[in-house]
PDB file of C-alpha atoms and ligand atoms in Angstrom:
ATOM      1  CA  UNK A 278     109.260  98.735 161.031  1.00 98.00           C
ATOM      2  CA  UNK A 279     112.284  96.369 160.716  1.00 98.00           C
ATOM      3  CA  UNK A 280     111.935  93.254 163.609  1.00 98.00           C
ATOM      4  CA  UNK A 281     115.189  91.957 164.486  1.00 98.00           C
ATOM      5  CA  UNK A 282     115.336  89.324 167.010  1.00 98.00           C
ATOM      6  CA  UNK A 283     117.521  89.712 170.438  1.00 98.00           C
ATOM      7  CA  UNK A 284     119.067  85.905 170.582  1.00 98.00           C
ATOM      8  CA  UNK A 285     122.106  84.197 169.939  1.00 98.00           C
ATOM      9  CA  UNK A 286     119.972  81.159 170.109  1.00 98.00           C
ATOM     10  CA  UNK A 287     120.076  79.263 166.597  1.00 98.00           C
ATOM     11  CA  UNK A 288     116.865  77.303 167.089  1.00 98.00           C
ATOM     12  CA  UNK A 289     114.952  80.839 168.225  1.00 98.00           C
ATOM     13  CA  UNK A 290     116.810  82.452 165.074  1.00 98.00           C
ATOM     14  CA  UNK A 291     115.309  79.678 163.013  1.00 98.00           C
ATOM     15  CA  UNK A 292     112.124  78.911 164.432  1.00 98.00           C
ATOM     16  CA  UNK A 293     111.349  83.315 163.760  1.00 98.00           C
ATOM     17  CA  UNK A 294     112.635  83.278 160.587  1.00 98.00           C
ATOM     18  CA  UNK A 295     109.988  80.453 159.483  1.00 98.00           C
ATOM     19  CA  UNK A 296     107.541  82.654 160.531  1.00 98.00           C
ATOM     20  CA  UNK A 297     108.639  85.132 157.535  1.00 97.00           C
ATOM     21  CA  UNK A 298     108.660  88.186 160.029  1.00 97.00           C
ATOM     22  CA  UNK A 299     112.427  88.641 160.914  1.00 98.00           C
ATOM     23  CA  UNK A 300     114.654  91.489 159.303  1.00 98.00           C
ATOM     24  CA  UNK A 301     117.734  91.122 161.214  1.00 98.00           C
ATOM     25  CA  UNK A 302     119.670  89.772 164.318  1.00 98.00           C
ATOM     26  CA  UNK A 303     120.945  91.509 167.478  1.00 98.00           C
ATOM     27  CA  UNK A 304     123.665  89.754 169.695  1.00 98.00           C
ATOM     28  CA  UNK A 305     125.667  90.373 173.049  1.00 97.00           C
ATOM     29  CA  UNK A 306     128.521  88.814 174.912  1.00 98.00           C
ATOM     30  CA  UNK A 307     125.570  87.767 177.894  1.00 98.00           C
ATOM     31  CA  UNK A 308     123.571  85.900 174.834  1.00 98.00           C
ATOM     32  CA  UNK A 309     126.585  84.354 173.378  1.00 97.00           C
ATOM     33  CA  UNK A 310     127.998  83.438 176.418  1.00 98.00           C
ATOM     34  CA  UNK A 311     124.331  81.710 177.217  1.00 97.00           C
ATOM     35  CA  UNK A 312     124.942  79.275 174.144  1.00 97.00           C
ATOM     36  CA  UNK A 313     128.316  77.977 175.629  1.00 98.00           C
ATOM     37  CA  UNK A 314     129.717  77.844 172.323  1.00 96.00           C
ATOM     38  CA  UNK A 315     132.706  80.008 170.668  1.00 95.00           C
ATOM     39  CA  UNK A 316     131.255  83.186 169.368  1.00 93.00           C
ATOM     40  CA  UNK A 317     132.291  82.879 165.582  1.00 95.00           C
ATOM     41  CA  UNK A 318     130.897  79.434 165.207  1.00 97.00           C
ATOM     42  CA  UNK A 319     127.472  81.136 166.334  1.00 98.00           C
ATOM     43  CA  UNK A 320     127.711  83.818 163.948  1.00 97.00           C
ATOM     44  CA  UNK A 321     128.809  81.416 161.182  1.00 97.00           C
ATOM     45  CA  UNK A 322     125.591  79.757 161.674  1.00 98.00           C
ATOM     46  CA  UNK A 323     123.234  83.215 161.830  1.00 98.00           C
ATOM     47  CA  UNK A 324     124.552  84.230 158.945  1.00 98.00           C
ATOM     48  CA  UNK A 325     123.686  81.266 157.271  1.00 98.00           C
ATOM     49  CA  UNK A 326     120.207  81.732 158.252  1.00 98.00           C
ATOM     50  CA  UNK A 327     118.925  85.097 158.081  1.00 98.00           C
ATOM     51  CA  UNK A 328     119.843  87.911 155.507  1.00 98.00           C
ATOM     52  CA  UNK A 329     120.029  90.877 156.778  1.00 98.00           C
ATOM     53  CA  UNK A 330     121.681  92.740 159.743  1.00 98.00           C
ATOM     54  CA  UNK A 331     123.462  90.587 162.300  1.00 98.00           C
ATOM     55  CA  UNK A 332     124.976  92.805 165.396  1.00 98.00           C
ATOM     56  CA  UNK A 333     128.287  91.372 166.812  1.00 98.00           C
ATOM     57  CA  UNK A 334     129.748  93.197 169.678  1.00 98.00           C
ATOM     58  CA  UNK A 335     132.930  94.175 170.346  1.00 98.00           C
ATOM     59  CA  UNK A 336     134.311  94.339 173.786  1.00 98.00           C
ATOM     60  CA  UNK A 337     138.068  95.697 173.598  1.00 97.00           C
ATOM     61  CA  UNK A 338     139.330  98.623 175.896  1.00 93.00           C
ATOM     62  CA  UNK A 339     140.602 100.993 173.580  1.00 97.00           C
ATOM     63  CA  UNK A 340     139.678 102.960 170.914  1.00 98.00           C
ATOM     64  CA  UNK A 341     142.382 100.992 168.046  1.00 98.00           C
ATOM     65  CA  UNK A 342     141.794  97.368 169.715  1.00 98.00           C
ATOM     66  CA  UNK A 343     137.975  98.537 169.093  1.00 98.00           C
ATOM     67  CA  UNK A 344     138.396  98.907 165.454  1.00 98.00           C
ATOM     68  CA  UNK A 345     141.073  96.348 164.600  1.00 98.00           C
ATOM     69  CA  UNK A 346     138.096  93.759 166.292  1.00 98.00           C
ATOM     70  CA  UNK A 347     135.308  95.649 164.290  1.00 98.00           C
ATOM     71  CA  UNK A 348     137.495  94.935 161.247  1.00 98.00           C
ATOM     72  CA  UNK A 349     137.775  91.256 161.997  1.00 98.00           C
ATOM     73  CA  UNK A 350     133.969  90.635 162.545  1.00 98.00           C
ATOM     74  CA  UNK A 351     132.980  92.997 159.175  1.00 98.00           C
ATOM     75  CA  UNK A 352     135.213  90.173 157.664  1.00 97.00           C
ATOM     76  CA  UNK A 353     133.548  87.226 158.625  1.00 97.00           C
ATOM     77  CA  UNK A 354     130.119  88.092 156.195  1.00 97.00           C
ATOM     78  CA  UNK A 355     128.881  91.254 154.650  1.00 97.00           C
ATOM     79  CA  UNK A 356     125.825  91.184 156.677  1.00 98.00           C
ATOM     80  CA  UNK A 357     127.639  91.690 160.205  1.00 98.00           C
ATOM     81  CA  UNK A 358     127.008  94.864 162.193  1.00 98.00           C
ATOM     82  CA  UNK A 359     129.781  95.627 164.843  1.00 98.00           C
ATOM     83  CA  UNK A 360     128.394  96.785 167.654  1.00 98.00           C
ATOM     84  CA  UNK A 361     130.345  99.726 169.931  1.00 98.00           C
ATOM     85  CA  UNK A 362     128.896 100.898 173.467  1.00 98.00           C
ATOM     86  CA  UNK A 363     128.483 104.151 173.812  1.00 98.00           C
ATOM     87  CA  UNK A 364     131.679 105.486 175.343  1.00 98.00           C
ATOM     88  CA  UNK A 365     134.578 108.243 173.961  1.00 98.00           C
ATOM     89  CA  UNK A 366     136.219 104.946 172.821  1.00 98.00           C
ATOM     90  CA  UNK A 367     133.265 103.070 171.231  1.00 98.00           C
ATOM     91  CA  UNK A 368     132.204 106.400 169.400  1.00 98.00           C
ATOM     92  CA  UNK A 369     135.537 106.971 167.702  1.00 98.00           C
ATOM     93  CA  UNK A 370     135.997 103.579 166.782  1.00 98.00           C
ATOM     94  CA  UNK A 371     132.063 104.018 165.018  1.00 98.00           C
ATOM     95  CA  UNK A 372     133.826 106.496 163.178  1.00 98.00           C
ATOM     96  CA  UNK A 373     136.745 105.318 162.017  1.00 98.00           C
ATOM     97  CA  UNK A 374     134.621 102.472 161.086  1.00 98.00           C
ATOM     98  CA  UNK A 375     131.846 103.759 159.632  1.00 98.00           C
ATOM     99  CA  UNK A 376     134.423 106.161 157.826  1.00 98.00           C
ATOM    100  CA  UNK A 377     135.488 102.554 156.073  1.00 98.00           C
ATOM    101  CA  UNK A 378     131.879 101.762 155.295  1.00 98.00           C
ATOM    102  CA  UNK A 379     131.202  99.403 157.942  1.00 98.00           C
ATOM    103  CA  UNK A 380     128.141  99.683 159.477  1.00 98.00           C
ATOM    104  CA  UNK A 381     127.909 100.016 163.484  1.00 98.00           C
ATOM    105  CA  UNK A 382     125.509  99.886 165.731  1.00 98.00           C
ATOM    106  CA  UNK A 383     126.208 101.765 168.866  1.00 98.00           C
ATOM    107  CA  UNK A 384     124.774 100.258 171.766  1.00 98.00           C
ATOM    108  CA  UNK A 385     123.858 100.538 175.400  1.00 98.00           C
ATOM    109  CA  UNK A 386     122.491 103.804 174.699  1.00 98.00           C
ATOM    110  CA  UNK A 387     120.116 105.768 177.642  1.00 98.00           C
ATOM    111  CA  UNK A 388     120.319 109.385 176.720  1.00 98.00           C
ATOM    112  CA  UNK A 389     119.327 111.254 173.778  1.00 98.00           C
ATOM    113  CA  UNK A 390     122.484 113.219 173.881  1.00 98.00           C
ATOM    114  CA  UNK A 391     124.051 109.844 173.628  1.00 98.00           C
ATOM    115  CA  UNK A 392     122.105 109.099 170.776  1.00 98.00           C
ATOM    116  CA  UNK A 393     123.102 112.787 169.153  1.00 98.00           C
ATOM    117  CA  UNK A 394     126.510 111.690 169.663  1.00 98.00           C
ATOM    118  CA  UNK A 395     126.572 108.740 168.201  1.00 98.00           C
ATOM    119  CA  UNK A 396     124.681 110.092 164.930  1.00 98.00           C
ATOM    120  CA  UNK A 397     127.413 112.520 164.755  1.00 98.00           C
ATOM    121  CA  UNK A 398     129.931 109.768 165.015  1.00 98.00           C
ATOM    122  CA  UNK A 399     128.364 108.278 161.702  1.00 98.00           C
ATOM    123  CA  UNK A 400     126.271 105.133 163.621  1.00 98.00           C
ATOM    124  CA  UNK A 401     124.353 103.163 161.575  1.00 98.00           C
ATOM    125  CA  UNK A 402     122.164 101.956 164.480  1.00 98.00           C
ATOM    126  CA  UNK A 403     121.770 103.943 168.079  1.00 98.00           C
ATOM    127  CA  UNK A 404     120.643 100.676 170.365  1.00 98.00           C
ATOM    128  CA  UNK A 405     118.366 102.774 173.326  1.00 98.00           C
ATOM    129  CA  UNK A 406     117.824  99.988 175.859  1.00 98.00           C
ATOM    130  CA  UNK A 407     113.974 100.838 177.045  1.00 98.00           C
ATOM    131  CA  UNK A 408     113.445  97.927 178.966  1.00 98.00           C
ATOM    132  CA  UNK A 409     116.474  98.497 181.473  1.00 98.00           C
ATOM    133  CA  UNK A 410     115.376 102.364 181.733  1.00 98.00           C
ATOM    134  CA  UNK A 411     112.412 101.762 182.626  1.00 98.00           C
ATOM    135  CA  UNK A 412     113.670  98.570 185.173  1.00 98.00           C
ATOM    136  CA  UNK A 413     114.809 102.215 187.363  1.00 98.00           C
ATOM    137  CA  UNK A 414     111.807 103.937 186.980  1.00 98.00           C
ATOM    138  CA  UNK A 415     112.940 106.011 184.108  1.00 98.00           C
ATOM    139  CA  UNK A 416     110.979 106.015 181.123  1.00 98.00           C
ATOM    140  CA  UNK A 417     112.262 104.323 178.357  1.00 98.00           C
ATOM    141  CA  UNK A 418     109.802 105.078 175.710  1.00 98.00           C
ATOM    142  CA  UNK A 419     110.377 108.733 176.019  1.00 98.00           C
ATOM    143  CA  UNK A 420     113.535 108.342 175.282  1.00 98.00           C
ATOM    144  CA  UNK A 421     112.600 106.878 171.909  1.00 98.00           C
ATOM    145  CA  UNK A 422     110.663 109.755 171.082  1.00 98.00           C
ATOM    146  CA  UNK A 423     112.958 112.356 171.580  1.00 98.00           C
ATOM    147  CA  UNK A 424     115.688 110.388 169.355  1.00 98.00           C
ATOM    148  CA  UNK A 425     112.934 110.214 166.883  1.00 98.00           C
ATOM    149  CA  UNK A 426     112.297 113.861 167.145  1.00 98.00           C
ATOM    150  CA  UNK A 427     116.463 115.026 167.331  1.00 98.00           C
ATOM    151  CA  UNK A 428     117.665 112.769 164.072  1.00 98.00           C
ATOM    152  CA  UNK A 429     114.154 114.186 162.337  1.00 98.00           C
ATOM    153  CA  UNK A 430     115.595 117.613 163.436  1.00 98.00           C
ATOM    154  CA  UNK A 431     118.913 117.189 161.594  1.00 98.00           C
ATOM    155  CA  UNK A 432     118.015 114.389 158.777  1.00 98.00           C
ATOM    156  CA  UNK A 433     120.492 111.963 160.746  1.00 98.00           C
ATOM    157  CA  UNK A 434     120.543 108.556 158.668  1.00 98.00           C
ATOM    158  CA  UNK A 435     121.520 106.823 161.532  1.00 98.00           C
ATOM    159  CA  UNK A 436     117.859 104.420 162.281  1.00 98.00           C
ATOM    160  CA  UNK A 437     116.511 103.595 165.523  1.00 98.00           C
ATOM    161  CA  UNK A 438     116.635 100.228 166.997  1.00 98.00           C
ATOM    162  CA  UNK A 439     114.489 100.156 170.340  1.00 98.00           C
ATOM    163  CA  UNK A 440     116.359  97.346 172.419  1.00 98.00           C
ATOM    164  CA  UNK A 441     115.555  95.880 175.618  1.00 98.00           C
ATOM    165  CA  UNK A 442     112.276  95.067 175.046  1.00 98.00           C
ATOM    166  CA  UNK A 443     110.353  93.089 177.440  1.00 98.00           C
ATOM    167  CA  UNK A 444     106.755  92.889 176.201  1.00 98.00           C
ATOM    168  CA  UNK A 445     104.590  93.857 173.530  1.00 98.00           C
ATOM    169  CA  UNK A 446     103.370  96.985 174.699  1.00 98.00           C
ATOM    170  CA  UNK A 447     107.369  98.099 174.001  1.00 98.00           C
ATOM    171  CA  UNK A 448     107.129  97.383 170.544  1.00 98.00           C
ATOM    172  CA  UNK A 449     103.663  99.052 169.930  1.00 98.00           C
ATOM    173  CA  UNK A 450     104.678 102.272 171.635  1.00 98.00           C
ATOM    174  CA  UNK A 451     108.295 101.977 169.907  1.00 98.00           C
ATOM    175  CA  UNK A 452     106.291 101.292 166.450  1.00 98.00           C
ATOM    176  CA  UNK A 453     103.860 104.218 167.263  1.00 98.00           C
ATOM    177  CA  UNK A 454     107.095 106.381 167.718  1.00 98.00           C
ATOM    178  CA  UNK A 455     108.461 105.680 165.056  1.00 98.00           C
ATOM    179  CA  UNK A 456     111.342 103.752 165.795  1.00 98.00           C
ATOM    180  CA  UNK A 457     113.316 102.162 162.661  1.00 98.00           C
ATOM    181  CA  UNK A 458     113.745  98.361 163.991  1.00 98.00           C
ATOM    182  CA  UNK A 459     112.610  96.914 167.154  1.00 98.00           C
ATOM    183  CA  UNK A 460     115.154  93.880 168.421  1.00 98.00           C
ATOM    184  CA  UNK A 461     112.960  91.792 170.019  1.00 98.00           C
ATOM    185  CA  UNK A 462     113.526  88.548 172.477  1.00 98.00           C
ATOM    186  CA  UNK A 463     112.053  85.368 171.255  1.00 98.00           C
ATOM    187  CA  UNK A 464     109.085  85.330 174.006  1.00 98.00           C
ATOM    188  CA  UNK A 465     108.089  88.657 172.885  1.00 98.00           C
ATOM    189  CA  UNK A 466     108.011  87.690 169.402  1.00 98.00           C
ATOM    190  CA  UNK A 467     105.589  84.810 170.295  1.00 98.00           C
ATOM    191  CA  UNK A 468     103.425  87.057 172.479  1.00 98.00           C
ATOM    192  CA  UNK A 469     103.121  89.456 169.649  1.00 98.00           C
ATOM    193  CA  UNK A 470     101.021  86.717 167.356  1.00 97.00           C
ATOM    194  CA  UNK A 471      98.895  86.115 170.398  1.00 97.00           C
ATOM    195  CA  UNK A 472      94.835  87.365 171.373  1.00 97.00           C
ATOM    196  CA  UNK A 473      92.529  85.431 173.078  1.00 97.00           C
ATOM    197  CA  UNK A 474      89.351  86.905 170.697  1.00 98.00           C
ATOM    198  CA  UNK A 475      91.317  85.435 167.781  1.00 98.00           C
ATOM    199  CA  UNK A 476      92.518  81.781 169.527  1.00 97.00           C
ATOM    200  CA  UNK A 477      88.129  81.979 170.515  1.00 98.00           C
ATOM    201  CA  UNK A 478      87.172  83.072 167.059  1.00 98.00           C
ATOM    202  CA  UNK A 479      89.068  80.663 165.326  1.00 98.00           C
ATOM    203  CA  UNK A 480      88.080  78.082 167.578  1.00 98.00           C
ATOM    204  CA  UNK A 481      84.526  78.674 166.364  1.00 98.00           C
ATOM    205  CA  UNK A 482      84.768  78.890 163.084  1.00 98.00           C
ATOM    206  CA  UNK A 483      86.242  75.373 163.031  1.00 98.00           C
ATOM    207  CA  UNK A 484      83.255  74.456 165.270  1.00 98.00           C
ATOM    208  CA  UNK A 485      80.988  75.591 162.732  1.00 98.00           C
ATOM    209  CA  UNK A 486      82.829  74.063 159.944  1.00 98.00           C
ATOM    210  CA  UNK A 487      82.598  70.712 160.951  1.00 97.00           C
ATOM    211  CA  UNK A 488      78.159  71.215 160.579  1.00 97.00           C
ATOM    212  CA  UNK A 489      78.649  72.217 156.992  1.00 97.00           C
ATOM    213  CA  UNK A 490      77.480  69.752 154.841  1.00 96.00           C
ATOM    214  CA  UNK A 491      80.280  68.411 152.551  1.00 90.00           C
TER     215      UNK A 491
HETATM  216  C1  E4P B 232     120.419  94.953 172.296  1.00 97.17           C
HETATM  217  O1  E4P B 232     121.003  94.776 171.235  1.00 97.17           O
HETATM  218  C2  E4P B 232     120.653  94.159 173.497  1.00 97.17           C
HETATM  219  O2  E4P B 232     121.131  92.890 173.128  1.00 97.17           O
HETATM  220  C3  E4P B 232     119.418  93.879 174.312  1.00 97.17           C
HETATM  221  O3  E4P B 232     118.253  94.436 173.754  1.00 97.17           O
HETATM  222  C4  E4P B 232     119.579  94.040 175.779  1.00 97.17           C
HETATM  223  O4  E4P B 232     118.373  93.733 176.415  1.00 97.17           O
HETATM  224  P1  E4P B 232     118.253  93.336 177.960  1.00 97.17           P
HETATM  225  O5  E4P B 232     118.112  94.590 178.740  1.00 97.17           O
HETATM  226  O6  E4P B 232     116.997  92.505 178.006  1.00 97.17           O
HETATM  227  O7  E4P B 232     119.482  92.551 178.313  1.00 97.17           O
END
């Protein structure tokens, strides 16, 4: 399973990629607009740091202005991702896009219809948001599972990237069903290191370290 991290935050970015465990970034206007800075100066610097897939969204009306701003941002690296929501416009700008071999990542995905769609529409990613399903009593992880199940049924290429993860029981159960990549905020990423048997464990084994003779 492929962990991307959910931040437009350069320090996060950095500070996960240290750890050796990061495959990829995912970005929205909400985090970009949370660093206060302009939005290609904070994908100049992503870039920089992590190889591998970096979503930029697009947020045009229509269905040309969607692609001529996909073009722009597949310009600024060979690693960037546009990102598309899921509407009549953001599918057939996936296509003329992925058409041109620029990968897309279709996002704010909560059906697997949706999902179908935007397989069909040559998607490189399909973004399901679990967290924000399940924030209205839906469930979110069952949506997973049927995408898994649908692109299985039809060999779709297009890989699975659980968003909207809030802890790490979403990325188990998104791992479990065999989602491709799990983007995954910062916290979460910290809380997935974590048990208490291992921080007690540990703490012994130094304990009895310090009474062997040296
Ligand atoms: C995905 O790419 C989105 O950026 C993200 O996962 C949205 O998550 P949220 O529901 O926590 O805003």
């Amino acid at each position: 399973m492929k962990f991307f991290i959910d931040t437009a935050d350069i320090e996060e970015i950095k500070t996960a990629h240290a750890w050796g465990i990061l495959d990829g970034v995912t970005t929205n206007p909400s985090l970009i607009s949370k660093t206060g800075r302009p939005f290609k100066d904070v994908v100049y610097d992503i870039v920089k740091i992590v190889d591998g897939p970096i979503s930029v969204e697009t947020t045009s009306d229509d269905a040309k202005s969607l692609i001529v701003e996909g073009q722009t941002f597949a310009k600024i690296h060979k690693n960037v991702v546009v990102k598309v929501a899921l509407t009549q416009n953001g599918l057939k700008a996936c296509k003329a896009l992925s058409s041109d071999g620029i990968a897309v990542n279709v996002t704010l995905c909560f059906s697997a219809v949706q999902a179908l769609l935007a397989a069909k529409s040559g998607a490189a990613y399909i973004s399901p948001f679990i967290g924000r399903l399940d924030d209205i009593s839906e469930d979110g992880m069952k949506l997973i599972q049927d995408i898994v199940q649908i692109y299985k049924n039809y060999n779709f290429s297009t890989q699975i990237l659980a968003a909207s993860i809030r802890h790490p029981v979403h990325v188990l159960q998104a791992a479990l069903a065999g989602a491709h990549v799990a983007t995954i905020p910062f916290k979460v990423l910290q809380q997935l290191f974590h048990h208490p048997l291992t921080d007690r464990g540990l703490d012994q084994f130094l304990k009895d370290w310090k009474k062997v003779p040296k």
